[in-house]
Coordinates of C-alpha atoms and ligand atoms in Angstrom, one line a residue:
X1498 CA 15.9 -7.1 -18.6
X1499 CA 12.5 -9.0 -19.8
X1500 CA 14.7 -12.1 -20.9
X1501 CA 16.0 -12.2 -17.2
X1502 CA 12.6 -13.2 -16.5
X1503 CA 10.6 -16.0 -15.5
X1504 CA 7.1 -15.2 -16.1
X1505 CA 5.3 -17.6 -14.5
X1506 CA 1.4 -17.4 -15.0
X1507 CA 0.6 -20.9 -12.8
X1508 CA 0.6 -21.3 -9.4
X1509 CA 2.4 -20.0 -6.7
X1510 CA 4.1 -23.1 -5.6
X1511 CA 7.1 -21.7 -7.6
X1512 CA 7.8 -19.1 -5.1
X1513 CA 8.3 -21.6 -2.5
X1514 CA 11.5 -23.5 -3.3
X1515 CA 14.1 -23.0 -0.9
X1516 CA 17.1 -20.8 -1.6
X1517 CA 20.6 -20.2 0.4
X1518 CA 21.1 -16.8 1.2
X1519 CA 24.3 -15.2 -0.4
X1520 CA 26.1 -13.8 3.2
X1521 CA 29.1 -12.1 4.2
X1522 CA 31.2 -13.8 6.0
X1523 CA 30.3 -12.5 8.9
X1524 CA 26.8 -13.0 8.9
X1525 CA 27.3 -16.8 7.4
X1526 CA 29.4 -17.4 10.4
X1527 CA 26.2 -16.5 12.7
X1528 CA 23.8 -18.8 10.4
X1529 CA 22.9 -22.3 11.4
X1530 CA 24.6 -25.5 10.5
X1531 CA 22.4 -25.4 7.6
X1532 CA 23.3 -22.0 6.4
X1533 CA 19.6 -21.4 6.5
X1534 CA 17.1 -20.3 9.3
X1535 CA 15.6 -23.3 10.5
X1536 CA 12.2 -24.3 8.7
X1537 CA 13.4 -21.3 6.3
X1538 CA 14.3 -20.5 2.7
X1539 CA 16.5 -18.1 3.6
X1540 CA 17.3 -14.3 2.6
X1541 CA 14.9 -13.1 0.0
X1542 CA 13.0 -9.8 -1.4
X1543 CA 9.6 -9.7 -3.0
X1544 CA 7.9 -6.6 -4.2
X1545 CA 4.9 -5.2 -5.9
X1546 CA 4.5 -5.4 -10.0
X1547 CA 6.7 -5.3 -12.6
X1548 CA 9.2 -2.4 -12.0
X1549 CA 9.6 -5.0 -8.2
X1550 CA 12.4 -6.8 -10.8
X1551 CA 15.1 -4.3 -11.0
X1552 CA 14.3 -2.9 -7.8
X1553 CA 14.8 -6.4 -5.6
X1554 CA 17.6 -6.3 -7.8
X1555 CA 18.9 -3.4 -5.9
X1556 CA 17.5 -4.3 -2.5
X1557 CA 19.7 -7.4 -3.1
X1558 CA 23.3 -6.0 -3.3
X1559 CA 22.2 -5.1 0.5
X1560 CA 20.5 -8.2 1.8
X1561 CA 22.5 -10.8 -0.4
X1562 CA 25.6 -9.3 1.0
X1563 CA 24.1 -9.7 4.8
X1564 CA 22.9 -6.1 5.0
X1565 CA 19.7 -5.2 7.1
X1566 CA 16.3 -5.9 5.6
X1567 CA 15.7 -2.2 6.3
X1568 CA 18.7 -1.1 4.2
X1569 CA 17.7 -3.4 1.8
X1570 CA 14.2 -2.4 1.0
X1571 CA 14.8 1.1 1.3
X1572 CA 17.8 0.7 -1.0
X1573 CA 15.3 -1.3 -3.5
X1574 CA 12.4 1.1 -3.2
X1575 CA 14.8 4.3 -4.7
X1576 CA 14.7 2.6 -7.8
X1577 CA 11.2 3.2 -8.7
X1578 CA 11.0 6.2 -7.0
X1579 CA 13.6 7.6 -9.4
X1580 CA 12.6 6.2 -12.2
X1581 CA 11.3 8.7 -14.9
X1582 CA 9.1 5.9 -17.0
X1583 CA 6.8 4.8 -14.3
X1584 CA 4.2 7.4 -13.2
X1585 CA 2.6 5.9 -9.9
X1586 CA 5.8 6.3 -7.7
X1587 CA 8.1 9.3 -7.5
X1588 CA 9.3 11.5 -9.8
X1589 CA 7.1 11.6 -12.3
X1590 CA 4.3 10.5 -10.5
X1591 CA 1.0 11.7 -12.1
X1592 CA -0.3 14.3 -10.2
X1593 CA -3.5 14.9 -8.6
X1594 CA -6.7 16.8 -10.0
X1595 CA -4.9 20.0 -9.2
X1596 CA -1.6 19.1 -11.1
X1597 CA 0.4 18.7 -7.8
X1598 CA 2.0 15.6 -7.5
X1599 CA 2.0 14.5 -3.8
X1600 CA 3.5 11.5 -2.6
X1601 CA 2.8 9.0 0.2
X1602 CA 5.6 6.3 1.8
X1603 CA 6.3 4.1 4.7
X1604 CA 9.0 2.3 6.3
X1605 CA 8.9 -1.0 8.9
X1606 CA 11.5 -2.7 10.6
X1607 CA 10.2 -5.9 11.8
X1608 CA 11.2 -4.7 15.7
X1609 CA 8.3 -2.4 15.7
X1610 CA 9.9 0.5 14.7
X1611 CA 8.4 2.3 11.7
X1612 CA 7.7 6.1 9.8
X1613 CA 5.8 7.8 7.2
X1614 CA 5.0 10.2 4.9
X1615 CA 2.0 11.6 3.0
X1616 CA 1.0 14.2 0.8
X1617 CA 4.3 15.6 0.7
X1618 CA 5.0 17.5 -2.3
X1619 CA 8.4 18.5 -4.1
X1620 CA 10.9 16.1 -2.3
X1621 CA 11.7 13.2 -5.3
X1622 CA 12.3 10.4 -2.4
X1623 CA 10.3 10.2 0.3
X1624 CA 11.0 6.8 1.2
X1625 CA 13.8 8.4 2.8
X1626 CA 12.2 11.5 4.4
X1627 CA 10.2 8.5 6.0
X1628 CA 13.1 6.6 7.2
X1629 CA 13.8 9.6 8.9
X1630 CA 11.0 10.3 10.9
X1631 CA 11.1 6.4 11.9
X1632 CA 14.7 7.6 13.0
X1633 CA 15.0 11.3 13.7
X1634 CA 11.1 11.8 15.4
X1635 CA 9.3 10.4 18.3
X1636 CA 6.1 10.3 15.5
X1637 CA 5.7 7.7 12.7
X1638 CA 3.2 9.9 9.9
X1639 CA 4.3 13.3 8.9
X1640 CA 2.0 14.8 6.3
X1641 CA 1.4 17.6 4.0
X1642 CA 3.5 21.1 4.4
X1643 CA 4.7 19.6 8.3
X1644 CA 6.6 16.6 6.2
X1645 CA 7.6 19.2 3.8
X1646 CA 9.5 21.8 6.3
X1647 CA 10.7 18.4 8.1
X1648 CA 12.3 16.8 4.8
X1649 CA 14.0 20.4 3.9
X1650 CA 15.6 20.5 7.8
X1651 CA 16.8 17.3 7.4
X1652 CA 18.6 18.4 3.9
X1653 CA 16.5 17.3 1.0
X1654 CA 16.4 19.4 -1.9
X1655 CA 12.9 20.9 -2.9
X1656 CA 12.2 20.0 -6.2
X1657 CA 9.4 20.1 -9.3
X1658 CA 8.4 16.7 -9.8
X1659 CA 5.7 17.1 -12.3
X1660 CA 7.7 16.3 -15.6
X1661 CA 6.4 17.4 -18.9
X1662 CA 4.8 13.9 -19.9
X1663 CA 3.1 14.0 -16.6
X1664 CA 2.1 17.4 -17.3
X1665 CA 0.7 16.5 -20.9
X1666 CA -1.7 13.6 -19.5
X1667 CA -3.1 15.7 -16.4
X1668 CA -4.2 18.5 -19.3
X1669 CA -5.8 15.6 -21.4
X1670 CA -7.4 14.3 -18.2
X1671 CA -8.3 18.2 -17.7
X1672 CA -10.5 17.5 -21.1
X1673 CA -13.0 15.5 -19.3
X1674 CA -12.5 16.7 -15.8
X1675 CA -14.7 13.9 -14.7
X1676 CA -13.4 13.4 -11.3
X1677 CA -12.4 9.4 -11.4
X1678 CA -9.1 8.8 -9.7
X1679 CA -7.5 6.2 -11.2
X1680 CA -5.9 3.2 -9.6
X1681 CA -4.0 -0.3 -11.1
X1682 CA -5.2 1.7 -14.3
X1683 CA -3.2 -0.9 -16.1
X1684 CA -6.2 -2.8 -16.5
X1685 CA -8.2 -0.1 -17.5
X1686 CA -8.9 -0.9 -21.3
X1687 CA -10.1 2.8 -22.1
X1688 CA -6.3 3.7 -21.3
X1689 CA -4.6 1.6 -23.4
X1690 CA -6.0 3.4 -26.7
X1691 CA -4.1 6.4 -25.4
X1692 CA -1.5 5.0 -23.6
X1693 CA 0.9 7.0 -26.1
X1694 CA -0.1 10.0 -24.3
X1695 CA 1.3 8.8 -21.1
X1696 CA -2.1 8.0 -19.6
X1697 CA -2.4 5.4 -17.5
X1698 CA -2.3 2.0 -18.7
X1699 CA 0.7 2.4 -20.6
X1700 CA 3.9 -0.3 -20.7
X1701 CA 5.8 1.1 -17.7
X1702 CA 2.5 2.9 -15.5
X1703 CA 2.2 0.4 -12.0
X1704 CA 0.7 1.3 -9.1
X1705 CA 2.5 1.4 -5.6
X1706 CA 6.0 -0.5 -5.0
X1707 CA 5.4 -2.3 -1.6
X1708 CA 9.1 -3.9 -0.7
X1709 CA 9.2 -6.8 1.9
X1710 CA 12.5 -8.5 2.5
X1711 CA 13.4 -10.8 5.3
X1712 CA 17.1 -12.2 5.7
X1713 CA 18.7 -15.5 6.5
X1714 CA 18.4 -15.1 10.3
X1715 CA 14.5 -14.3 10.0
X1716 CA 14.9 -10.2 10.4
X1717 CA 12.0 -9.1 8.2
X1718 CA 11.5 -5.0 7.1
X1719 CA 9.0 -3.7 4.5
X1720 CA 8.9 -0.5 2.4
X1721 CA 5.9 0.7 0.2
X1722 CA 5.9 4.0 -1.9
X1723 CA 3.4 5.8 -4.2
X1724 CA 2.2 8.9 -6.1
X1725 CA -1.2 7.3 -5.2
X1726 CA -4.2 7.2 -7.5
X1727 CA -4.0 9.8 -10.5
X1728 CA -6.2 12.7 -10.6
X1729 CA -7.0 12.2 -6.9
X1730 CA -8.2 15.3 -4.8
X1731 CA -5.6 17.0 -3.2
X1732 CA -4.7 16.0 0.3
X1733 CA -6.1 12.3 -0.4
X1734 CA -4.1 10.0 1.6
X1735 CA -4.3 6.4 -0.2
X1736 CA -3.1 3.0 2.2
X1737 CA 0.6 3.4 1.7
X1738 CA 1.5 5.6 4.1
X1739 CA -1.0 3.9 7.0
X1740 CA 0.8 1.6 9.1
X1741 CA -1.8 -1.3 9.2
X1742 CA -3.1 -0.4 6.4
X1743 CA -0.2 -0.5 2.9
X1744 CA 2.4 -2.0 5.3
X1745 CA 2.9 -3.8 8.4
X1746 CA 6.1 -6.3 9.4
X1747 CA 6.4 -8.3 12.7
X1748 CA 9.5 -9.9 13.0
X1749 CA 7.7 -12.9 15.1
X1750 CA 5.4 -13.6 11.8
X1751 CA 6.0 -12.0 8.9
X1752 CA 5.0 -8.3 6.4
X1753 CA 2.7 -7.6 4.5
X1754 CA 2.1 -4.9 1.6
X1755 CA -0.9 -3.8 -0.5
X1756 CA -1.2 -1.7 -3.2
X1757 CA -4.8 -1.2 -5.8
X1758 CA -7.6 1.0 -3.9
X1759 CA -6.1 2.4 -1.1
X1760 CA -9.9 3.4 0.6
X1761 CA -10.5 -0.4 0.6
X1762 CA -7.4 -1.5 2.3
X1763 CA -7.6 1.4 4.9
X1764 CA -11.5 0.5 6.0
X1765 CA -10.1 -3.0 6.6
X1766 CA -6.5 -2.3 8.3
X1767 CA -5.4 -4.8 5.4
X1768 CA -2.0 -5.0 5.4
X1769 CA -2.0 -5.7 9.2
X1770 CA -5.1 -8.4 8.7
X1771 CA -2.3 -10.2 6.7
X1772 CA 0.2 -10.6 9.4
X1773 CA -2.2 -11.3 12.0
X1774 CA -3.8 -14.5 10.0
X1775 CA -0.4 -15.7 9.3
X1776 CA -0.1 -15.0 13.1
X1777 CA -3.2 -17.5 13.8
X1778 CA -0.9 -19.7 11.2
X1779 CA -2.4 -19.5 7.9
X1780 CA 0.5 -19.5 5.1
X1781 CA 1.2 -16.5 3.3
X1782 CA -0.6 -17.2 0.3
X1783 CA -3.9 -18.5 2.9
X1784 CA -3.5 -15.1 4.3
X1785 CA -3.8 -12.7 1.3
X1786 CA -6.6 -14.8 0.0
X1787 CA -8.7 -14.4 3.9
X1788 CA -7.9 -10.8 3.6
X1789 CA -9.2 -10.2 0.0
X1790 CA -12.1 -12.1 0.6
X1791 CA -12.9 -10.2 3.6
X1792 CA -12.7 -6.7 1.4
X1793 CA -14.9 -8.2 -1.2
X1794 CA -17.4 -9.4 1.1
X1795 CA -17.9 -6.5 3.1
X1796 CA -18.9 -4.3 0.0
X1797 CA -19.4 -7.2 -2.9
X1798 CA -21.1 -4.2 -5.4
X1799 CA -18.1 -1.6 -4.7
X1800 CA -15.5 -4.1 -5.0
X1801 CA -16.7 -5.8 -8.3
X1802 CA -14.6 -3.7 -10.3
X1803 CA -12.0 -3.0 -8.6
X1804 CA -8.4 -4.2 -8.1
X1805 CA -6.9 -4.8 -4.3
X1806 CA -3.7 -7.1 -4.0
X1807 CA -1.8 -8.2 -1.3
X1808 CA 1.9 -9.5 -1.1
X1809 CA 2.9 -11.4 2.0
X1810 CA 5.9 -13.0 3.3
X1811 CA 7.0 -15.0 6.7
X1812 CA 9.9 -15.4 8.6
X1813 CA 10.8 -18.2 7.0
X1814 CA 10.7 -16.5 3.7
X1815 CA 7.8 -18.2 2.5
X1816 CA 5.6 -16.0 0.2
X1817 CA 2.1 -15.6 -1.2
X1818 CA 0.0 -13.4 -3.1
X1819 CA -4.1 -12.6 -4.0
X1820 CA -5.7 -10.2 -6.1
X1821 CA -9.3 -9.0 -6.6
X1822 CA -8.6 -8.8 -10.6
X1823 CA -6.3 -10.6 -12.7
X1824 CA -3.1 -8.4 -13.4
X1825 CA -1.4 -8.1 -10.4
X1826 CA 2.6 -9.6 -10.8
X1827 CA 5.0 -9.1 -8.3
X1828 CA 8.5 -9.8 -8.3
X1829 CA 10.7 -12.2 -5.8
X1830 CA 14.2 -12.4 -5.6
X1831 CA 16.7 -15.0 -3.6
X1832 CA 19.7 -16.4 -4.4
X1833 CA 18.8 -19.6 -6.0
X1834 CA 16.4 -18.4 -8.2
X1835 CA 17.6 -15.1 -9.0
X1836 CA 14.4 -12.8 -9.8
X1837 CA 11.9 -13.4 -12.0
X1838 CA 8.1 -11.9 -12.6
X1839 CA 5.1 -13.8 -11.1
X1840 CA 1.3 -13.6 -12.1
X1841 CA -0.3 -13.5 -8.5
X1842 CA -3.7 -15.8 -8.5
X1843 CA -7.1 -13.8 -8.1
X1844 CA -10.9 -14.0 -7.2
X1845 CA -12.0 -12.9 -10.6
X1846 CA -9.6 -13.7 -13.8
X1847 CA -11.3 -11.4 -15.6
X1848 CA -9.9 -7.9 -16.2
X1849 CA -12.4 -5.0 -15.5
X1850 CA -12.8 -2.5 -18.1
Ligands
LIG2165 N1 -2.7 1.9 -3.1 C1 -2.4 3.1 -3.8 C2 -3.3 4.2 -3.3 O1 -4.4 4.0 -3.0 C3 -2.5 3.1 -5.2 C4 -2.2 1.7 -5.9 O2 -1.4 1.0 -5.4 O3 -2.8 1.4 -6.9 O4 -2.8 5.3 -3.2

């Protein structure tokens, strides 16, 4: 896969080309003249970090084929969630300071319409347990046991999702049993010395996929899923699962998606600060840099060392990223370009140890 990538570690500018959309027929015969919404780059899928590359892959066979953003990002956001290597999302998610690995997800359609999940244990996707709240509830957040019951009435299987690697790196956390939850821990240099035992900080261990795809006629929808921070207390809820907060999409602007310290991005409703600048017409890269600067400033000490990114896109498909530390990729997909890797810009370029 790595050789399908463009790893681009210079400005964003890249991101900004402009792209036809890959349609059915049915859906090129509603475009414009142009193929293209007007102003617009067309269809296109960004996510969060690394493991974003093979999942916009997947969110692509919906969107590229003129499937709904919504399909599309929940389609893309299974990946991760399935995927055995990566501890931060899903299955195999590390698990908190009790050893139970709870999960957090939500879902937004750029009409409004929206659901979530958090602290729900045993059920290996809840992306989809949160689709269907958004679709089978009057609520939007179901959490803890109540999203439990909900997920096995709708038919999802109960499952164990610590795995045995997971397992092995909560009992060598248990060593210290310093309570530090642990989040983008890929920049953690402690880690990487034992990043063999499947701490954090090894190859594959990102934080939270946040999904935002928007299609050739300007429909925009957002997904964003986590394990949340390692070693967390249980019941901690982290951003992702906060509407406002890890997610928000509003089909007359544009989504936005966070992932790093979730307690940061809550105390400042970040995700929805994002759309609401690019509402007052800052671009999306003006927008995630006004909204990091405003977390850093409001607690300069706390935030010093620690990593808060944002991911934004518009209407038009325009896209733009910020980071507190260096380290924070995330991946983008259209048809022109294919998908490829980018290095987000940050406030500090140094790594915090
Ligand atoms: N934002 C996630 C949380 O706080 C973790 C992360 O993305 O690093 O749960």
């Amino acid at each position: 896969m790595s050789n399908r990538r463009d790893f681009l570690r210079t400005s964003l500018l890249a991101t900004s080309a402009l792209a036809l959309p890959r349609l059915s027929r049915a859906a090129t015969a509603a475009l414009s003249v142009s193929g293209k919404v007007p102003g617009g780059v067309g269809a296109r899928v960004v996510s969060t970090w690394d493991f974003g590359v093979p999942a916009n892959q997947a969110a692509w066979t919906v969107l590229g084929n003129g499937g709904h953003p919504l399909d599309a990002v929940e389609t893309g956001v299974l990946v991760p969630e399935a995927d055995l290597r990566n501890h931060s999302v899903g299955r195999a998610g590390y698990p908190d300071r009790d050893g139970k690995v709870t999960l957090d997800a939500s879902i937004m359609d750029g009409d409004g319409r929206c659901g979530a999940v958090a602290a729900l244990e045993h059920i290996a996707h809840p992306i989809k347990v949160a689709r269907k709240v958004m679709e089978d509830t009057p609520h939007v957040l179901l959490v803890g046991d109540g999203a439990l019951e909900f997920a096995l009435q709708e038919g999802f299987k109960k499952e164990d999702l610590l795995t045995p690697e997971s397992a092995k790196a909560w009992h060598e956390w248990l060593k210290t049993a310093k309570y530090t939850p642990v989040a983008n821990s890929e920049n953690l240099d402690y880690h990487r010395t034992v990043q063999n035992l499947g701490m954090p900080g090894g190859k594959n261990n990102h934080d939270t996929i946040g999904m935002l795809a928007v299609d050739a006629h300007g429909r925009l929808a957002g997904a964003c899923t986590t394990s949340g921070m390692a070693w967390k207390l249980h019941g901690r809820v982290g951003d992702s699962p906060i509407i406002g907060a890890g997610l928000y999409v509003d089909n007359e602007v544009g989504a936005a998606t966070s992932t790093g310290v979730g307690e940061e991005v809550i105390r400042n409703a970040g995700s929805f600060l994002v759309v609401e600048l690019m509402r007052q017409g800052r671009s999306p890269q003006q927008a995630c840099e006004e909204a990091v600067h405003r977390i850093v400033k409001k607690r300069p000490e706390a935030t010093k060392d620690m990593q808060v990114g944002f991911l934004a896109l518009n209407r038009d498909g325009e896209c733009g990223a910020y980071a507190i530390q260096k380290g924070f990729t995330y991946a983008v997909c259209d048809v022109q370009q294919q998908d490829r890797l980018i290095a987000s810009p940050s406030l500090y370029q140094t790594t915090y140890t």
